């Protein structure tokens, strides 16, 4: 395993949180399914295609809604949080309602408009190096607000700023021009506001839907599958599949490690194992420590190995006893406050 233990554990916590929430909303049967007469009416046209594959139409409709929720969770929560864990980055929103708009010069704004016009009319082909040369110019012309933009992953190093906009689905044909303008304005604004630092701004895709195997990517094929992608984007502006995950972590085979973590935890008896870990009466059972190791719960293993010391320290202290007796997970989220409080008892001898 190439990833450090602390990141493996945090990723495992994230997987547990996502699974717990999705189990809570899974439609176990069609008894409480929402009324969807229009869906059912339209689906009758596909009854021959669904024959033998879908028996319970109301359940199928509810399951489709649940899958839509899973897609949303992956796109808005899992991919972004996993990226932050791997890269030690964060989300930043340079908008009027969040951190405020950054400023660029009038000359830079004009250069962006000219680039977009030339790209849209195919007078110019996308070229990352040439575009940066045009945009990253210091001048004293009048300043104005850049358009709103956000960085799903923002990384600031000593000499460099890295910004990534994550896309969980392929953009529609009409979106590529808007995405390009957003990135041009974004990286120009970052250049202006972080003087002396190299600026890199990417569009990142967590997996390649055009690839034949899970951990492969074919960037040229992928870009060709998106209408107007080649018209506006240099291939060096895109991070795809395992390329993205390795870039975020700085190691190799990161996507495979991430999928392996999910596969270990995402089993049919997930809730049984979750409840087993969360029940303190199981702490002395042989399978308890094994389950903590299987799920990469290294912090809980640390508390378990020092359980006798902790019990001595909390004697006669109601507050510490209450914290000790709290569950390790609350609605899928790991109880870090409990961990840090109990670890102080161990660290203080």
Coordinates of C-alpha atoms in Angstrom, one line a residue:
X1 CA 0.0 0.0 0.0
X2 CA 1.5 3.3 -1.1
X3 CA -0.8 5.7 0.8
X4 CA 0.1 6.6 4.4
X5 CA -2.0 5.1 7.2
X6 CA -3.6 8.3 8.2
X7 CA -5.0 8.9 4.7
X8 CA -6.1 5.3 4.4
X9 CA -8.0 5.7 7.7
X10 CA -9.6 9.0 6.6
X11 CA -10.7 7.5 3.3
X12 CA -12.1 4.5 5.2
X13 CA -14.1 6.9 7.4
X14 CA -15.4 8.6 4.3
X15 CA -16.5 5.3 2.7
X16 CA -18.3 4.3 6.0
X17 CA -20.1 7.7 6.1
X18 CA -21.3 7.4 2.5
X19 CA -22.4 3.8 2.9
X20 CA -24.3 4.5 6.2
X21 CA -26.3 7.3 4.6
X22 CA -27.1 5.3 1.5
X23 CA -28.2 2.3 3.5
X24 CA -30.5 4.6 5.5
X25 CA -32.4 5.6 2.3
X26 CA -32.3 2.3 0.4
X27 CA -35.8 1.2 -0.8
X28 CA -36.0 -2.3 0.8
X29 CA -39.4 -3.0 -0.8
X30 CA -42.1 -1.2 -2.7
X31 CA -44.5 -0.9 0.2
X32 CA -43.6 2.7 0.9
X33 CA -42.6 3.7 -2.6
X34 CA -43.7 7.1 -3.8
X35 CA -46.6 7.4 -6.2
X36 CA -45.2 7.8 -9.7
X37 CA -48.1 7.2 -12.2
X38 CA -46.4 9.1 -15.1
X39 CA -43.2 7.1 -14.7
X40 CA -45.1 3.9 -14.7
X41 CA -47.2 4.9 -17.7
X42 CA -44.1 5.8 -19.8
X43 CA -42.3 2.6 -18.7
X44 CA -45.0 0.5 -20.3
X45 CA -43.5 1.3 -23.7
X46 CA -40.3 -0.5 -22.5
X47 CA -42.0 -3.5 -20.9
X48 CA -40.6 -5.9 -23.5
X49 CA -37.1 -4.7 -22.8
X50 CA -37.6 -4.9 -19.0
X51 CA -39.2 -8.4 -19.2
X52 CA -37.2 -10.9 -17.2
X53 CA -35.0 -8.1 -15.8
X54 CA -37.4 -6.0 -13.8
X55 CA -40.2 -7.6 -11.9
X56 CA -41.4 -4.9 -9.6
X57 CA -41.8 -1.6 -11.5
X58 CA -42.6 0.6 -8.4
X59 CA -39.4 -0.8 -6.7
X60 CA -37.5 -0.1 -10.0
X61 CA -38.6 3.5 -10.0
X62 CA -37.6 4.0 -6.3
X63 CA -34.2 2.3 -7.0
X64 CA -33.6 4.6 -9.9
X65 CA -34.2 7.5 -7.6
X66 CA -31.9 6.0 -5.0
X67 CA -29.2 5.6 -7.7
X68 CA -29.6 9.2 -8.7
X69 CA -29.0 10.1 -5.1
X70 CA -25.8 7.9 -5.0
X71 CA -24.5 9.7 -8.2
X72 CA -25.1 13.0 -6.5
X73 CA -23.3 11.9 -3.3
X74 CA -20.3 10.7 -5.3
X75 CA -20.2 13.9 -7.3
X76 CA -20.8 16.4 -4.6
X77 CA -19.3 14.6 -1.6
X78 CA -17.2 11.5 -2.0
X79 CA -14.9 12.5 -4.9
X80 CA -14.3 16.0 -3.5
X81 CA -13.6 14.9 0.1
X82 CA -11.4 12.0 -1.1
X83 CA -9.4 14.5 -3.2
X84 CA -8.9 16.8 -0.2
X85 CA -7.7 13.8 1.9
X86 CA -5.2 12.7 -0.7
X87 CA -3.9 16.1 -1.6
X88 CA -4.2 18.0 1.7
X89 CA -6.1 20.6 -0.3
X90 CA -9.4 22.3 0.2
X91 CA -12.4 23.8 -1.6
X92 CA -12.3 27.5 -2.4
X93 CA -15.1 29.6 -3.9
X94 CA -14.0 33.0 -5.2
X95 CA -17.5 34.4 -5.6
X96 CA -19.4 37.4 -4.4
X97 CA -21.2 35.3 -1.8
X98 CA -18.2 33.4 -0.5
X99 CA -14.6 34.6 -0.5
X100 CA -15.3 37.5 -2.8
X101 CA -14.4 38.1 -6.4
X102 CA -10.7 38.3 -7.3
X103 CA -9.5 41.0 -9.6
X104 CA -7.8 41.0 -13.0
X105 CA -6.6 43.8 -15.2
X106 CA -8.6 45.1 -18.1
X107 CA -5.8 44.0 -20.5
X108 CA -6.1 40.5 -19.1
X109 CA -9.8 40.5 -19.5
X110 CA -9.5 41.6 -23.1
X111 CA -6.9 38.9 -23.7
X112 CA -9.3 36.3 -22.3
X113 CA -12.1 37.5 -24.6
X114 CA -9.8 37.4 -27.6
X115 CA -8.7 33.9 -26.8
X116 CA -12.3 32.7 -26.4
X117 CA -13.3 34.3 -29.7
X118 CA -10.3 32.7 -31.6
X119 CA -11.0 29.3 -30.0
X120 CA -14.7 29.4 -30.8
X121 CA -14.1 30.3 -34.4
X122 CA -11.2 27.7 -34.7
X123 CA -8.8 30.5 -35.6
X124 CA -6.7 29.2 -32.7
X125 CA -6.1 25.7 -31.4
X126 CA -5.9 25.1 -27.7
X127 CA -2.3 25.4 -26.5
X128 CA -1.8 25.6 -22.7
X129 CA 1.8 27.0 -22.9
X130 CA 0.8 29.7 -25.4
X131 CA -2.3 30.7 -23.5
X132 CA -0.5 31.0 -20.2
X133 CA 2.1 33.2 -22.0
X134 CA -0.7 35.6 -23.1
X135 CA -2.5 35.6 -19.8
X136 CA 0.3 35.7 -17.2
X137 CA 1.4 39.2 -17.9
X138 CA 1.8 42.0 -15.3
X139 CA 0.4 45.3 -16.3
X140 CA -0.8 48.5 -14.7
X141 CA -4.2 48.8 -16.5
X142 CA -7.4 49.3 -14.6
X143 CA -8.6 46.4 -12.4
X144 CA -12.0 44.8 -12.6
X145 CA -13.7 41.8 -11.0
X146 CA -13.1 38.4 -12.5
X147 CA -16.2 36.2 -13.0
X148 CA -17.2 33.9 -10.2
X149 CA -15.2 30.7 -10.1
X150 CA -14.6 27.9 -7.6
X151 CA -11.8 25.4 -7.1
X152 CA -13.1 22.0 -5.9
X153 CA -9.5 21.3 -5.0
X154 CA -7.2 24.2 -4.1
X155 CA -3.6 23.5 -3.2
X156 CA -1.1 26.1 -2.2
X157 CA 2.5 25.2 -2.0
X158 CA 5.5 27.4 -1.3
X159 CA 6.0 28.2 -5.0
X160 CA 2.8 27.0 -6.7
X161 CA -1.0 27.1 -6.8
X162 CA -2.9 24.1 -8.1
X163 CA -6.6 24.4 -8.8
X164 CA -8.8 21.5 -10.0
X165 CA -12.4 21.6 -11.0
X166 CA -13.9 18.1 -10.6
X167 CA -16.4 16.7 -13.0
X168 CA -18.2 13.4 -12.1
X169 CA -20.0 13.3 -15.5
X170 CA -19.0 14.3 -19.0
X171 CA -20.0 17.9 -19.7
X172 CA -22.7 18.5 -22.3
X173 CA -21.8 19.8 -25.7
X174 CA -22.7 23.4 -24.9
X175 CA -20.7 23.5 -21.7
X176 CA -17.1 23.4 -22.9
X177 CA -16.9 27.1 -23.9
X178 CA -18.2 28.1 -20.5
X179 CA -15.8 25.7 -18.7
X180 CA -12.8 27.1 -20.7
X181 CA -13.7 30.7 -19.9
X182 CA -14.1 29.9 -16.2
X183 CA -10.6 28.3 -16.1
X184 CA -9.0 31.1 -18.1
X185 CA -10.5 33.7 -15.8
X186 CA -9.7 31.6 -12.7
X187 CA -6.1 31.0 -13.4
X188 CA -5.5 34.6 -14.5
X189 CA -7.1 35.8 -11.2
X190 CA -4.9 33.4 -9.2
X191 CA -1.9 34.7 -11.1
X192 CA -2.8 38.3 -10.1
X193 CA -3.5 37.5 -6.5
X194 CA -0.7 35.0 -5.7
X195 CA 2.3 36.9 -7.2
X196 CA 5.5 34.9 -7.8
X197 CA 3.7 31.6 -7.7
X198 CA 3.3 29.2 -10.6
X199 CA -0.4 28.7 -11.5
X200 CA -1.9 25.4 -12.7
X201 CA -5.6 24.9 -13.3
X202 CA -7.1 21.6 -14.4
X203 CA -10.4 19.9 -15.1
X204 CA -10.4 16.5 -13.3
X205 CA -12.5 13.5 -14.1
X206 CA -12.5 10.7 -11.4
X207 CA -12.8 7.9 -14.0
X208 CA -12.8 7.3 -17.7
X209 CA -16.3 6.0 -18.8
X210 CA -14.9 5.2 -22.3
X211 CA -12.2 2.8 -21.0
X212 CA -12.6 -0.9 -21.2
X213 CA -11.1 -1.6 -17.8
X214 CA -11.7 0.2 -14.4
X215 CA -8.2 1.6 -13.9
X216 CA -7.4 2.4 -17.5
X217 CA -7.8 5.7 -19.3
X218 CA -7.5 6.8 -22.9
X219 CA -7.5 10.6 -22.8
X220 CA -7.7 11.1 -26.5
X221 CA -10.7 8.9 -26.9
X222 CA -12.3 10.5 -23.8
X223 CA -11.8 14.0 -25.2
X224 CA -13.1 13.0 -28.6
X225 CA -16.3 11.7 -26.9
X226 CA -17.1 15.2 -25.6
X227 CA -18.4 17.6 -28.2
X228 CA -16.2 20.6 -28.5
X229 CA -13.7 19.4 -25.9
X230 CA -10.8 19.4 -28.5
X231 CA -12.0 22.8 -29.7
X232 CA -11.3 24.4 -26.3
X233 CA -9.0 22.3 -24.2
X234 CA -5.4 21.2 -24.5
X235 CA -5.0 17.6 -23.3
X236 CA -2.6 18.9 -20.6
X237 CA -5.5 20.8 -19.0
X238 CA -7.3 17.5 -18.2
X239 CA -6.6 14.9 -15.5
X240 CA -8.4 11.7 -16.1
X241 CA -9.0 8.6 -14.0
X242 CA -5.9 7.1 -12.4
X243 CA -3.9 10.1 -13.7
X244 CA -6.1 12.4 -11.5
X245 CA -5.8 10.2 -8.4
X246 CA -2.1 9.7 -8.7
X247 CA -1.6 13.5 -9.2
X248 CA -3.6 14.2 -6.0
X249 CA -1.7 11.7 -3.8
X250 CA 1.7 12.0 -5.3
X251 CA 2.0 8.2 -5.4
X252 CA 1.1 5.4 -7.9
X253 CA -1.9 3.1 -8.1
X254 CA -4.0 5.4 -6.0
X255 CA -7.3 4.8 -7.8
X256 CA -6.9 1.1 -7.3
X257 CA -6.1 1.5 -3.6
X258 CA -9.2 3.7 -3.2
X259 CA -11.4 1.1 -5.0
X260 CA -9.9 -1.6 -2.8
X261 CA -10.8 0.4 0.4
X262 CA -14.4 0.7 -0.9
X263 CA -14.6 -3.0 -1.8
X264 CA -13.4 -4.1 1.7
X265 CA -16.0 -2.0 3.5
X266 CA -18.9 -2.1 1.0
X267 CA -20.2 -5.6 1.7
X268 CA -23.8 -6.9 2.2
X269 CA -23.3 -7.2 5.9
X270 CA -21.9 -3.6 6.2
X271 CA -24.6 -2.5 8.7
X272 CA -24.0 -5.6 10.9
X273 CA -20.3 -4.9 11.0
X274 CA -20.9 -1.2 11.7
X275 CA -23.2 -2.0 14.6
X276 CA -20.8 -4.6 15.9
X277 CA -18.0 -2.0 16.0
X278 CA -20.3 0.6 17.6
X279 CA -21.3 -1.7 20.5
X280 CA -18.8 -1.4 23.3
X281 CA -19.9 -4.6 24.8
X282 CA -18.1 -6.4 21.9
X283 CA -14.7 -4.8 22.8
X284 CA -13.4 -8.0 24.5
X285 CA -14.5 -10.3 21.7
X286 CA -11.8 -11.8 19.4
X287 CA -13.5 -10.5 16.2
X288 CA -13.6 -6.9 17.4
X289 CA -9.9 -6.1 16.9
X290 CA -9.9 -8.0 13.6
X291 CA -12.8 -5.9 12.3
X292 CA -11.1 -2.7 13.2
X293 CA -8.0 -3.9 11.2
X294 CA -10.1 -4.9 8.3
X295 CA -11.7 -1.5 8.0
X296 CA -8.4 0.4 8.6
X297 CA -9.7 1.9 11.9
X298 CA -6.2 2.6 13.2
X299 CA -7.3 5.2 15.8
X300 CA -9.8 2.8 17.3
X301 CA -7.1 0.1 17.4
X302 CA -4.9 2.6 19.3
X303 CA -7.6 3.2 21.9
X304 CA -8.2 -0.6 22.1
X305 CA -4.6 -1.4 22.8
X306 CA -4.5 1.2 25.6
X307 CA -8.0 0.3 27.0
X308 CA -6.7 -0.8 30.4
X309 CA -4.8 2.5 30.9
X310 CA -7.8 4.5 29.8
X311 CA -10.1 2.7 32.3
X312 CA -7.7 3.4 35.1
X313 CA -7.5 7.1 34.2
X314 CA -11.3 7.6 34.0
X315 CA -12.2 6.1 37.3
X316 CA -14.2 8.5 39.4
X317 CA -14.5 11.0 36.6
X318 CA -18.1 11.2 35.3
X319 CA -17.2 13.4 32.3
X320 CA -14.5 11.1 31.1
X321 CA -16.7 8.1 31.6
X322 CA -19.4 9.6 29.5
X323 CA -17.0 10.4 26.7
X324 CA -15.5 6.9 27.0
X325 CA -18.9 5.3 26.6
X326 CA -19.8 7.3 23.5
X327 CA -20.0 5.4 20.2
X328 CA -17.1 5.4 17.8
X329 CA -19.4 6.4 15.0
X330 CA -22.4 8.8 15.1
X331 CA -24.6 8.5 12.0
X332 CA -21.7 7.2 10.0
X333 CA -19.2 9.9 11.1
X334 CA -16.2 9.0 13.2
X335 CA -16.2 10.6 16.7
X336 CA -12.9 12.4 16.7
X337 CA -13.7 14.3 19.8
X338 CA -13.9 11.1 21.8
X339 CA -10.6 9.8 20.3
X340 CA -8.6 13.0 21.1
X341 CA -10.0 13.3 24.6
X342 CA -9.1 9.7 25.4
X343 CA -5.7 9.9 23.7
X344 CA -4.7 12.8 26.0
X345 CA -5.1 10.5 28.9
X346 CA -2.6 8.1 27.4
X347 CA -0.2 10.8 26.2
X348 CA -0.1 12.3 29.7
X349 CA 1.0 9.0 31.2

